[in-house]
């Protein structure tokens, strides 16, 4: 008998059918992967399983008993817990206070045993494979540390079903290994785990079964040993994806952006020398903490340079703010799209024109017809899945949110486009589309600086690869001479550019 079973689940939003008769089951002590393109229905299904949404029809059963009136409170009682890509923690409270809030009952007027709280927090964190201090403020934790804290909370709640939504999206390879050790430990203790990820190589390493969703339908459920990467991709997208990295040779023009000895004490970068030419994609590689995002923020004026020189089109410029950067034709799509890339509560049309308000305004007021026309053009050209131009950006899937973030900067017709982890947490179909868009922009003469932690993306899409370590560029490698071994060696300080 399955530990959890969903049968014939349907769900619609504003006329859009998100799930169409989806079925899924999970056994105790199993890791069952759930995969599909963004918009396939994965998020809707796990929200229904966790009680955050009610299905329009279909049944959910736990231990063979139907759950008639599901809710988050009922899910907790049944031992269902979810760790989402964006953890839901209280940033101004400590680690142990966050754990206590999720696990302790009782009224407001009761005696608190702080020593017992700390001891319980240490015990749960140890079971989650972490040595976090219970008294650390959550706002000081990295994203991987926040995810481990969420897993510790789930262990404390005696979760029998654990949903992990893109748990490795922001983790290093070493952190992924630690997470997998925790997952294997939970699996051995009989916990059933629903594992959602776009990283197919991880699914092969950790899951026993995989279910593929596409366009709100459950397409197939297979044992991992019976399906390879190519077959999974075909099931997910309904077609052969021949080129995930569709790099094309295009004419390389003059230098558009050049950094000469650029540094920012605030950002922690120094002595950066780098040039990017029209039509060129320069990959920026390096380990976590090497200064890649900080350098991008300096170029965009978020942490202005206080040493060196930035030149645009051969002319020295001062970039003291994002407004200066935009005026000079620099666009920046940041790593954390939900916090900085799009305004979740604003409509798609408003997000898409946010950086180009002058172009859609008349006499100081936004012209709604121009805004609609501009936004509709990007929705069609970028194939953004949405029921309306005025749907909130927060209602879209991750890949479609990333496309909206791209649309905002394409609207200013940039000379330079900085992309920080452009396909992080994006499904294989959307990844191929975003890479194709990058190739199109390069062909139109846009100079692109691409920051990525995915080595296949760096090697597959870059004309040249700059490697950062300790806040500066330590070398630049041509596409022809670039190998994973060489790039990693430079990032670790064990090799030289070629």
Short mmCIF file of C-alpha atoms in Angstrom, two decimals:
data_model
loop_
_atom_site.label_atom_id
_atom_site.label_comp_id
_atom_site.label_asym_id
_atom_site.label_seq_id
_atom_site.Cartn_x
_atom_site.Cartn_y
_atom_site.Cartn_z
CA UNK A 1 0.00 0.00 0.00
CA UNK A 2 1.40 3.45 -0.91
CA UNK A 3 2.19 5.84 1.93
CA UNK A 4 0.56 8.64 -0.11
CA UNK A 5 -1.58 8.47 -3.23
CA UNK A 6 -3.16 11.20 -5.37
CA UNK A 7 -5.69 10.05 -7.98
CA UNK A 8 -7.32 12.07 -10.79
CA UNK A 9 -6.33 15.48 -9.40
CA UNK A 10 -7.64 18.50 -11.36
CA UNK A 11 -7.13 22.23 -10.71
CA UNK A 12 -7.88 25.40 -12.68
CA UNK A 13 -6.85 29.03 -12.19
CA UNK A 14 -8.66 31.85 -14.03
CA UNK A 15 -9.63 29.53 -16.85
CA UNK A 16 -6.18 27.94 -17.15
CA UNK A 17 -6.17 24.17 -16.49
CA UNK A 18 -3.10 23.60 -14.28
CA UNK A 19 -3.76 19.90 -13.55
CA UNK A 20 -5.82 17.55 -15.68
CA UNK A 21 -6.44 14.24 -13.94
CA UNK A 22 -2.96 13.82 -12.46
CA UNK A 23 -2.16 10.68 -10.44
CA UNK A 24 0.91 10.17 -8.25
CA UNK A 25 1.92 7.82 -5.45
CA UNK A 26 4.74 7.58 -2.91
CA UNK A 27 5.96 4.62 -0.88
CA UNK A 28 7.61 4.69 2.54
CA UNK A 29 11.41 4.81 2.32
CA UNK A 30 11.31 5.96 -1.32
CA UNK A 31 12.65 8.99 -3.19
CA UNK A 32 10.16 9.64 -6.00
CA UNK A 33 11.23 12.41 -8.38
CA UNK A 34 8.68 14.76 -9.95
CA UNK A 35 9.88 16.45 -13.14
CA UNK A 36 8.49 18.59 -15.95
CA UNK A 37 8.91 21.93 -17.64
CA UNK A 38 7.97 25.12 -15.80
CA UNK A 39 4.20 25.36 -15.98
CA UNK A 40 3.77 21.59 -16.20
CA UNK A 41 1.85 21.54 -12.90
CA UNK A 42 4.51 20.40 -10.38
CA UNK A 43 4.07 23.34 -7.99
CA UNK A 44 0.28 23.05 -8.08
CA UNK A 45 0.42 19.33 -7.31
CA UNK A 46 2.73 19.69 -4.31
CA UNK A 47 0.63 22.57 -2.95
CA UNK A 48 -2.40 20.28 -3.10
CA UNK A 49 -0.47 17.46 -1.38
CA UNK A 50 0.72 19.87 1.34
CA UNK A 51 -2.80 21.28 1.86
CA UNK A 52 -2.03 24.79 0.60
CA UNK A 53 -4.52 24.38 -2.28
CA UNK A 54 -7.75 22.41 -2.61
CA UNK A 55 -8.20 20.36 -5.81
CA UNK A 56 -11.25 20.89 -8.02
CA UNK A 57 -11.66 17.10 -8.18
CA UNK A 58 -9.76 13.92 -7.39
CA UNK A 59 -8.76 12.20 -4.16
CA UNK A 60 -5.76 12.25 -1.84
CA UNK A 61 -5.10 9.27 0.44
CA UNK A 62 -2.59 8.63 3.22
CA UNK A 63 -2.06 5.01 4.36
CA UNK A 64 -5.08 4.05 2.26
CA UNK A 65 -7.44 6.45 4.04
CA UNK A 66 -8.96 9.27 1.97
CA UNK A 67 -8.27 12.79 3.24
CA UNK A 68 -11.68 14.56 2.85
CA UNK A 69 -10.87 18.12 3.97
CA UNK A 70 -7.19 18.81 3.44
CA UNK A 71 -5.39 21.87 4.83
CA UNK A 72 -1.89 22.78 6.03
CA UNK A 73 -2.94 21.89 9.60
CA UNK A 74 -4.24 18.50 8.48
CA UNK A 75 -1.03 17.95 6.47
CA UNK A 76 1.07 18.54 9.60
CA UNK A 77 -1.09 16.07 11.53
CA UNK A 78 -0.60 13.48 8.76
CA UNK A 79 3.18 14.06 8.77
CA UNK A 80 3.43 15.89 5.42
CA UNK A 81 6.07 18.63 5.28
CA UNK A 82 7.42 20.72 2.41
CA UNK A 83 10.73 22.52 1.92
CA UNK A 84 10.22 25.07 -0.84
CA UNK A 85 12.82 26.71 -3.06
CA UNK A 86 12.26 29.95 -1.12
CA UNK A 87 12.21 28.93 2.57
CA UNK A 88 9.43 30.42 4.70
CA UNK A 89 11.41 31.47 7.77
CA UNK A 90 11.33 34.43 10.15
CA UNK A 91 14.57 36.32 9.35
CA UNK A 92 14.75 38.37 12.55
CA UNK A 93 14.44 35.33 14.83
CA UNK A 94 17.14 32.80 15.72
CA UNK A 95 17.50 29.29 14.35
CA UNK A 96 16.11 27.71 17.51
CA UNK A 97 13.22 30.19 17.69
CA UNK A 98 12.21 29.27 14.12
CA UNK A 99 12.32 25.58 15.02
CA UNK A 100 10.35 26.18 18.22
CA UNK A 101 7.65 28.19 16.44
CA UNK A 102 6.98 25.34 14.05
CA UNK A 103 7.02 22.55 16.63
CA UNK A 104 5.85 23.87 20.01
CA UNK A 105 2.23 24.06 21.06
CA UNK A 106 0.64 25.70 24.06
CA UNK A 107 -0.73 29.15 24.75
CA UNK A 108 1.00 32.50 24.86
CA UNK A 109 1.37 32.42 28.68
CA UNK A 110 3.69 29.53 29.44
CA UNK A 111 7.14 28.99 30.85
CA UNK A 112 9.87 28.69 28.21
CA UNK A 113 12.79 26.33 28.73
CA UNK A 114 15.49 27.99 26.63
CA UNK A 115 18.10 25.33 27.40
CA UNK A 116 15.75 22.58 26.25
CA UNK A 117 14.94 24.60 23.11
CA UNK A 118 18.63 24.95 22.27
CA UNK A 119 19.30 21.27 22.94
CA UNK A 120 16.36 20.21 20.75
CA UNK A 121 17.51 22.53 17.96
CA UNK A 122 21.06 21.11 18.10
CA UNK A 123 19.70 17.55 17.99
CA UNK A 124 17.51 18.22 14.93
CA UNK A 125 20.24 20.16 13.12
CA UNK A 126 22.65 17.27 13.71
CA UNK A 127 20.11 14.84 12.23
CA UNK A 128 19.90 17.19 9.23
CA UNK A 129 23.69 17.04 8.85
CA UNK A 130 24.33 20.62 10.00
CA UNK A 131 26.44 22.28 12.67
CA UNK A 132 24.50 25.56 12.65
CA UNK A 133 24.52 27.40 15.98
CA UNK A 134 20.98 27.51 17.45
CA UNK A 135 21.34 31.20 18.39
CA UNK A 136 22.29 32.48 14.92
CA UNK A 137 19.84 34.90 13.37
CA UNK A 138 18.17 33.45 10.29
CA UNK A 139 18.85 36.66 8.33
CA UNK A 140 22.58 35.79 8.53
CA UNK A 141 22.10 32.32 7.00
CA UNK A 142 22.91 31.46 3.41
CA UNK A 143 20.21 29.90 1.23
CA UNK A 144 21.67 26.36 1.70
CA UNK A 145 21.68 26.87 5.48
CA UNK A 146 18.04 28.03 5.39
CA UNK A 147 17.07 24.90 3.46
CA UNK A 148 18.82 22.67 6.00
CA UNK A 149 16.94 24.50 8.77
CA UNK A 150 13.66 23.74 7.00
CA UNK A 151 14.64 20.05 6.79
CA UNK A 152 15.49 20.08 10.52
CA UNK A 153 12.00 21.47 11.21
CA UNK A 154 10.47 18.68 9.12
CA UNK A 155 12.47 16.04 11.03
CA UNK A 156 11.27 17.56 14.31
CA UNK A 157 7.68 17.36 13.11
CA UNK A 158 8.19 13.60 12.48
CA UNK A 159 7.45 14.08 8.79
CA UNK A 160 6.56 10.84 7.03
CA UNK A 161 6.26 12.60 3.67
CA UNK A 162 8.88 15.23 2.83
CA UNK A 163 8.56 17.40 -0.29
CA UNK A 164 11.82 18.94 -1.51
CA UNK A 165 11.25 21.63 -4.16
CA UNK A 166 14.45 22.43 -6.11
CA UNK A 167 16.57 21.86 -2.98
CA UNK A 168 19.93 22.15 -4.78
CA UNK A 169 19.23 25.22 -6.94
CA UNK A 170 21.67 27.40 -4.98
CA UNK A 171 23.98 24.75 -3.50
CA UNK A 172 27.63 24.02 -4.25
CA UNK A 173 28.69 20.49 -5.20
CA UNK A 174 29.90 19.80 -1.65
CA UNK A 175 26.61 21.07 -0.19
CA UNK A 176 24.68 18.83 -2.61
CA UNK A 177 26.67 15.81 -1.38
CA UNK A 178 25.80 16.70 2.23
CA UNK A 179 22.11 17.11 1.36
CA UNK A 180 22.08 13.74 -0.41
CA UNK A 181 23.56 12.11 2.70
CA UNK A 182 20.68 13.59 4.75
CA UNK A 183 18.13 12.37 2.18
CA UNK A 184 19.57 8.83 2.25
CA UNK A 185 19.41 8.84 6.05
CA UNK A 186 15.76 9.94 5.98
CA UNK A 187 14.97 7.32 3.36
CA UNK A 188 16.51 4.58 5.54
CA UNK A 189 14.30 5.75 8.43
CA UNK A 190 11.21 5.15 6.25
CA UNK A 191 10.47 8.72 5.17
CA UNK A 192 8.91 9.04 1.72
CA UNK A 193 10.48 11.91 -0.23
CA UNK A 194 9.05 13.76 -3.24
CA UNK A 195 12.07 15.29 -4.99
CA UNK A 196 11.52 18.07 -7.53
CA UNK A 197 14.48 19.21 -9.62
CA UNK A 198 15.44 20.32 -13.12
CA UNK A 199 18.90 18.77 -12.67
CA UNK A 200 18.36 15.39 -14.28
CA UNK A 201 21.78 14.05 -13.28
CA UNK A 202 20.82 14.52 -9.61
CA UNK A 203 17.54 12.69 -10.08
CA UNK A 204 19.40 9.70 -11.52
CA UNK A 205 21.69 9.69 -8.47
CA UNK A 206 19.06 9.96 -5.71
CA UNK A 207 15.62 8.81 -6.94
CA UNK A 208 14.18 5.31 -7.27
CA UNK A 209 11.24 6.36 -9.47
CA UNK A 210 10.37 9.38 -11.57
CA UNK A 211 7.02 10.82 -12.68
CA UNK A 212 6.89 13.24 -15.61
CA UNK A 213 4.25 15.98 -15.84
CA UNK A 214 3.57 17.92 -19.05
CA UNK A 215 0.85 20.54 -19.62
CA UNK A 216 -0.99 19.45 -16.47
CA UNK A 217 -1.00 15.74 -17.36
CA UNK A 218 0.91 12.85 -15.78
CA UNK A 219 2.76 11.52 -18.83
CA UNK A 220 4.67 8.57 -17.35
CA UNK A 221 6.03 7.00 -14.17
CA UNK A 222 9.21 4.98 -14.59
CA UNK A 223 11.85 3.27 -12.47
CA UNK A 224 15.02 5.35 -12.77
CA UNK A 225 16.95 2.34 -14.04
CA UNK A 226 14.59 2.08 -17.02
CA UNK A 227 14.96 5.62 -18.38
CA UNK A 228 17.91 7.72 -19.53
CA UNK A 229 18.39 11.49 -19.73
CA UNK A 230 17.39 11.74 -23.41
CA UNK A 231 14.16 9.83 -22.81
CA UNK A 232 13.29 11.99 -19.78
CA UNK A 233 13.79 15.16 -21.81
CA UNK A 234 11.59 13.78 -24.60
CA UNK A 235 8.85 12.93 -22.10
CA UNK A 236 9.10 16.36 -20.45
CA UNK A 237 8.98 18.54 -23.56
CA UNK A 238 7.13 16.25 -25.97
CA UNK A 239 9.83 16.70 -28.58
CA UNK A 240 13.53 16.15 -29.11
CA UNK A 241 15.65 18.98 -27.71
CA UNK A 242 18.67 18.77 -29.99
CA UNK A 243 20.55 21.75 -28.64
CA UNK A 244 20.35 22.74 -24.98
CA UNK A 245 23.34 25.01 -25.66
CA UNK A 246 22.61 26.40 -29.16
CA UNK A 247 25.79 28.49 -29.44
CA UNK A 248 26.19 30.02 -32.88
CA UNK A 249 29.23 31.64 -34.42
CA UNK A 250 28.47 35.33 -34.96
CA UNK A 251 30.73 38.23 -35.98
CA UNK A 252 32.55 39.70 -32.96
CA UNK A 253 32.71 43.49 -33.06
CA UNK A 254 34.50 46.22 -31.15
CA UNK A 255 34.85 46.38 -27.39
CA UNK A 256 31.58 47.61 -25.85
CA UNK A 257 32.40 47.41 -22.15
CA UNK A 258 35.85 47.41 -20.58
CA UNK A 259 36.91 47.27 -16.93
CA UNK A 260 40.43 48.50 -16.22
CA UNK A 261 41.62 47.78 -12.69
CA UNK A 262 38.08 48.13 -11.38
CA UNK A 263 37.45 47.67 -7.68
CA UNK A 264 34.88 48.41 -5.01
CA UNK A 265 35.68 48.15 -1.32
CA UNK A 266 31.97 47.84 -0.57
CA UNK A 267 31.57 44.91 -2.98
CA UNK A 268 34.88 43.27 -2.10
CA UNK A 269 36.21 43.24 -5.67
CA UNK A 270 39.55 44.67 -6.79
CA UNK A 271 41.87 45.05 -9.78
CA UNK A 272 39.42 43.57 -12.29
CA UNK A 273 40.48 43.75 -15.93
CA UNK A 274 37.92 42.50 -18.45
CA UNK A 275 36.64 43.50 -21.89
CA UNK A 276 33.45 42.37 -23.66
CA UNK A 277 32.89 42.90 -27.37
CA UNK A 278 29.75 43.34 -29.43
CA UNK A 279 28.24 39.94 -30.25
CA UNK A 280 30.36 38.18 -27.64
CA UNK A 281 29.19 36.04 -24.72
CA UNK A 282 31.75 36.12 -21.92
CA UNK A 283 31.16 33.50 -19.25
CA UNK A 284 32.13 34.47 -15.70
CA UNK A 285 33.09 31.36 -13.72
CA UNK A 286 34.32 30.87 -10.17
CA UNK A 287 33.46 29.28 -6.86
CA UNK A 288 30.80 30.59 -4.49
CA UNK A 289 32.25 33.70 -2.81
CA UNK A 290 34.69 34.47 -5.62
CA UNK A 291 33.07 37.86 -6.29
CA UNK A 292 31.20 37.24 -9.54
CA UNK A 293 27.83 38.70 -8.47
CA UNK A 294 29.61 41.52 -6.61
CA UNK A 295 31.50 42.49 -9.79
CA UNK A 296 28.21 42.51 -11.75
CA UNK A 297 26.64 44.76 -9.10
CA UNK A 298 29.60 47.14 -9.40
CA UNK A 299 29.19 47.33 -13.18
CA UNK A 300 25.49 48.07 -12.71
CA UNK A 301 26.07 50.79 -10.12
CA UNK A 302 24.58 48.98 -7.13
CA UNK A 303 27.97 49.09 -5.37
CA UNK A 304 29.82 51.76 -7.41
CA UNK A 305 33.47 51.33 -8.29
CA UNK A 306 35.88 53.37 -6.16
CA UNK A 307 39.01 52.43 -8.11
CA UNK A 308 39.92 51.79 -11.71
CA UNK A 309 38.01 52.78 -14.82
CA UNK A 310 34.91 51.53 -16.65
CA UNK A 311 34.69 52.34 -20.37
CA UNK A 312 31.63 52.06 -22.60
CA UNK A 313 32.29 52.24 -26.34
CA UNK A 314 35.83 53.43 -25.65
CA UNK A 315 34.73 56.31 -23.41
CA UNK A 316 35.41 56.43 -19.67
CA UNK A 317 32.16 56.64 -17.70
CA UNK A 318 31.06 56.99 -14.10
CA UNK A 319 28.39 54.46 -13.02
CA UNK A 320 27.23 55.67 -9.64
CA UNK A 321 23.76 54.14 -9.68
CA UNK A 322 21.56 51.73 -11.65
CA UNK A 323 20.01 54.78 -13.35
CA UNK A 324 23.45 55.65 -14.75
CA UNK A 325 23.90 52.08 -15.98
CA UNK A 326 20.49 52.01 -17.69
CA UNK A 327 21.18 55.34 -19.36
CA UNK A 328 24.44 53.88 -20.72
CA UNK A 329 22.61 50.83 -22.12
CA UNK A 330 23.46 48.24 -19.45
CA UNK A 331 20.82 45.73 -18.37
CA UNK A 332 21.15 43.38 -15.39
CA UNK A 333 19.09 40.26 -14.66
CA UNK A 334 20.05 39.30 -11.07
CA UNK A 335 20.41 35.83 -9.58
CA UNK A 336 17.45 35.98 -7.20
CA UNK A 337 14.60 36.67 -9.61
CA UNK A 338 11.89 36.55 -6.91
CA UNK A 339 13.58 39.16 -4.73
CA UNK A 340 15.28 41.39 -7.29
CA UNK A 341 14.37 40.22 -10.81
CA UNK A 342 10.62 40.82 -10.89
CA UNK A 343 8.11 42.60 -8.65
CA UNK A 344 5.90 39.66 -7.74
CA UNK A 345 2.81 41.75 -6.89
CA UNK A 346 2.94 43.75 -10.14
CA UNK A 347 1.37 42.73 -13.43
CA UNK A 348 3.46 41.23 -16.22
CA UNK A 349 2.89 44.31 -18.39
CA UNK A 350 4.11 46.62 -15.62
CA UNK A 351 7.17 44.45 -14.90
CA UNK A 352 8.13 44.27 -18.58
CA UNK A 353 8.19 48.06 -18.99
CA UNK A 354 9.59 49.03 -15.59
CA UNK A 355 13.06 49.88 -16.92
CA UNK A 356 11.71 51.73 -19.99
CA UNK A 357 8.93 53.89 -18.57
CA UNK A 358 9.88 56.90 -20.70
CA UNK A 359 9.26 54.86 -23.84
CA UNK A 360 5.70 53.98 -22.78
CA UNK A 361 4.78 57.34 -21.24
CA UNK A 362 3.13 60.48 -22.58
CA UNK A 363 3.42 63.76 -20.66
CA UNK A 364 4.68 62.01 -17.57
CA UNK A 365 1.93 59.39 -17.45
CA UNK A 366 2.11 55.75 -18.53
CA UNK A 367 0.20 55.18 -21.77
CA UNK A 368 -1.70 51.92 -21.12
CA UNK A 369 -1.99 51.09 -24.83
CA UNK A 370 1.79 51.48 -25.37
CA UNK A 371 2.45 49.42 -22.24
CA UNK A 372 0.15 46.66 -23.52
CA UNK A 373 1.70 46.71 -26.98
CA UNK A 374 5.25 46.47 -25.61
CA UNK A 375 4.40 43.75 -23.12
CA UNK A 376 2.39 41.72 -25.64
CA UNK A 377 5.37 41.74 -28.00
CA UNK A 378 7.60 40.21 -25.32
CA UNK A 379 4.97 37.71 -24.17
CA UNK A 380 4.72 36.46 -27.75
CA UNK A 381 8.43 36.57 -28.68
CA UNK A 382 9.62 35.01 -25.40
CA UNK A 383 6.68 32.58 -25.26
CA UNK A 384 5.68 33.59 -21.73
CA UNK A 385 2.84 31.35 -20.52
CA UNK A 386 0.20 33.56 -18.89
CA UNK A 387 -3.59 33.89 -18.97
CA UNK A 388 -3.31 37.69 -19.14
CA UNK A 389 -0.86 40.58 -19.53
CA UNK A 390 -2.17 41.78 -16.18
CA UNK A 391 -1.66 38.57 -14.24
CA UNK A 392 0.71 39.09 -11.30
CA UNK A 393 4.29 38.03 -12.00
CA UNK A 394 4.21 36.03 -8.77
CA UNK A 395 1.56 33.73 -10.25
CA UNK A 396 3.92 32.52 -13.00
CA UNK A 397 6.26 29.53 -12.95
CA UNK A 398 9.97 30.13 -12.35
CA UNK A 399 10.94 29.93 -16.02
CA UNK A 400 8.24 32.39 -17.03
CA UNK A 401 9.25 34.79 -14.25
CA UNK A 402 12.80 34.67 -15.64
CA UNK A 403 11.48 35.54 -19.10
CA UNK A 404 9.59 38.53 -17.66
CA UNK A 405 12.83 39.67 -15.98
CA UNK A 406 14.60 39.38 -19.34
CA UNK A 407 11.80 41.31 -21.08
CA UNK A 408 12.32 44.27 -18.74
CA UNK A 409 15.91 44.70 -19.89
CA UNK A 410 15.33 43.84 -23.54
CA UNK A 411 12.88 46.75 -23.58
CA UNK A 412 15.76 49.23 -23.12
CA UNK A 413 17.55 47.70 -26.15
CA UNK A 414 20.77 47.17 -24.16
CA UNK A 415 24.30 47.41 -25.47
CA UNK A 416 25.46 45.24 -22.57
CA UNK A 417 23.38 42.55 -20.84
CA UNK A 418 24.57 41.02 -17.56
CA UNK A 419 22.89 37.70 -16.77
CA UNK A 420 23.49 36.25 -13.29
CA UNK A 421 22.59 32.53 -13.24
CA UNK A 422 20.11 32.98 -16.12
CA UNK A 423 18.79 29.41 -16.07
CA UNK A 424 18.98 28.56 -12.36
CA UNK A 425 15.91 26.54 -11.36
CA UNK A 426 14.62 26.56 -14.95
CA UNK A 427 13.43 23.43 -16.75
CA UNK A 428 15.29 21.97 -19.73
CA UNK A 429 12.86 23.34 -22.32
CA UNK A 430 12.98 26.90 -20.94
CA UNK A 431 16.75 26.61 -20.58
CA UNK A 432 17.05 25.83 -24.29
CA UNK A 433 14.78 28.80 -25.12
CA UNK A 434 16.78 31.22 -22.93
CA UNK A 435 20.06 30.02 -24.47
CA UNK A 436 18.54 30.49 -27.93
CA UNK A 437 17.52 34.03 -26.96
CA UNK A 438 21.08 34.75 -25.80
CA UNK A 439 22.40 33.54 -29.15
CA UNK A 440 19.90 35.80 -30.96
CA UNK A 441 20.94 38.82 -28.86
CA UNK A 442 24.62 38.14 -29.56
CA UNK A 443 23.84 37.95 -33.29
CA UNK A 444 22.28 41.45 -32.97
CA UNK A 445 25.51 42.78 -31.47
CA UNK A 446 24.64 42.78 -27.76
CA UNK A 447 27.64 42.20 -25.48
CA UNK A 448 26.69 39.58 -22.87
CA UNK A 449 28.31 38.84 -19.51
CA UNK A 450 26.93 35.51 -18.22
CA UNK A 451 27.56 34.39 -14.64
CA UNK A 452 26.89 30.69 -14.14
CA UNK A 453 27.71 27.94 -11.65
CA UNK A 454 26.78 25.26 -14.20
CA UNK A 455 29.95 24.17 -15.97
CA UNK A 456 28.13 22.75 -19.06
CA UNK A 457 26.45 26.16 -19.51
CA UNK A 458 29.74 28.05 -19.13
CA UNK A 459 31.52 25.75 -21.61
CA UNK A 460 28.56 25.48 -23.99
CA UNK A 461 27.54 29.15 -24.33
CA UNK A 462 30.72 31.24 -23.88
CA UNK A 463 33.05 32.68 -26.51
CA UNK A 464 35.55 33.33 -23.73
CA UNK A 465 35.54 32.41 -20.05
CA UNK A 466 36.83 34.73 -17.32
CA UNK A 467 37.56 33.05 -13.99
CA UNK A 468 37.28 34.91 -10.68
CA UNK A 469 38.92 34.08 -7.37
CA UNK A 470 39.23 36.24 -4.27
CA UNK A 471 37.37 39.20 -5.78
CA UNK A 472 39.35 39.54 -9.00
CA UNK A 473 39.67 37.97 -12.45
CA UNK A 474 42.61 35.54 -12.37
CA UNK A 475 42.54 34.60 -16.03
CA UNK A 476 40.60 34.43 -19.28
CA UNK A 477 40.35 31.26 -21.40
CA UNK A 478 39.28 31.03 -25.05
CA UNK A 479 36.40 28.72 -26.00
CA UNK A 480 38.80 26.45 -27.88
CA UNK A 481 41.09 25.97 -24.88
CA UNK A 482 38.43 25.75 -22.18
CA UNK A 483 37.93 22.50 -20.29
CA UNK A 484 36.17 21.78 -17.03
CA UNK A 485 39.49 20.73 -15.47
CA UNK A 486 41.23 23.97 -16.49
CA UNK A 487 38.41 26.25 -15.34
CA UNK A 488 38.10 24.51 -11.97
CA UNK A 489 41.87 24.55 -11.52
CA UNK A 490 41.96 28.32 -12.06
CA UNK A 491 39.03 28.83 -9.69
CA UNK A 492 40.93 26.90 -7.03
CA UNK A 493 44.21 28.70 -7.73
CA UNK A 494 45.86 25.64 -9.26
CA UNK A 495 46.09 26.60 -12.91
CA UNK A 496 46.65 29.38 -15.40
CA UNK A 497 44.79 30.81 -18.38
CA UNK A 498 45.54 29.58 -21.85
#
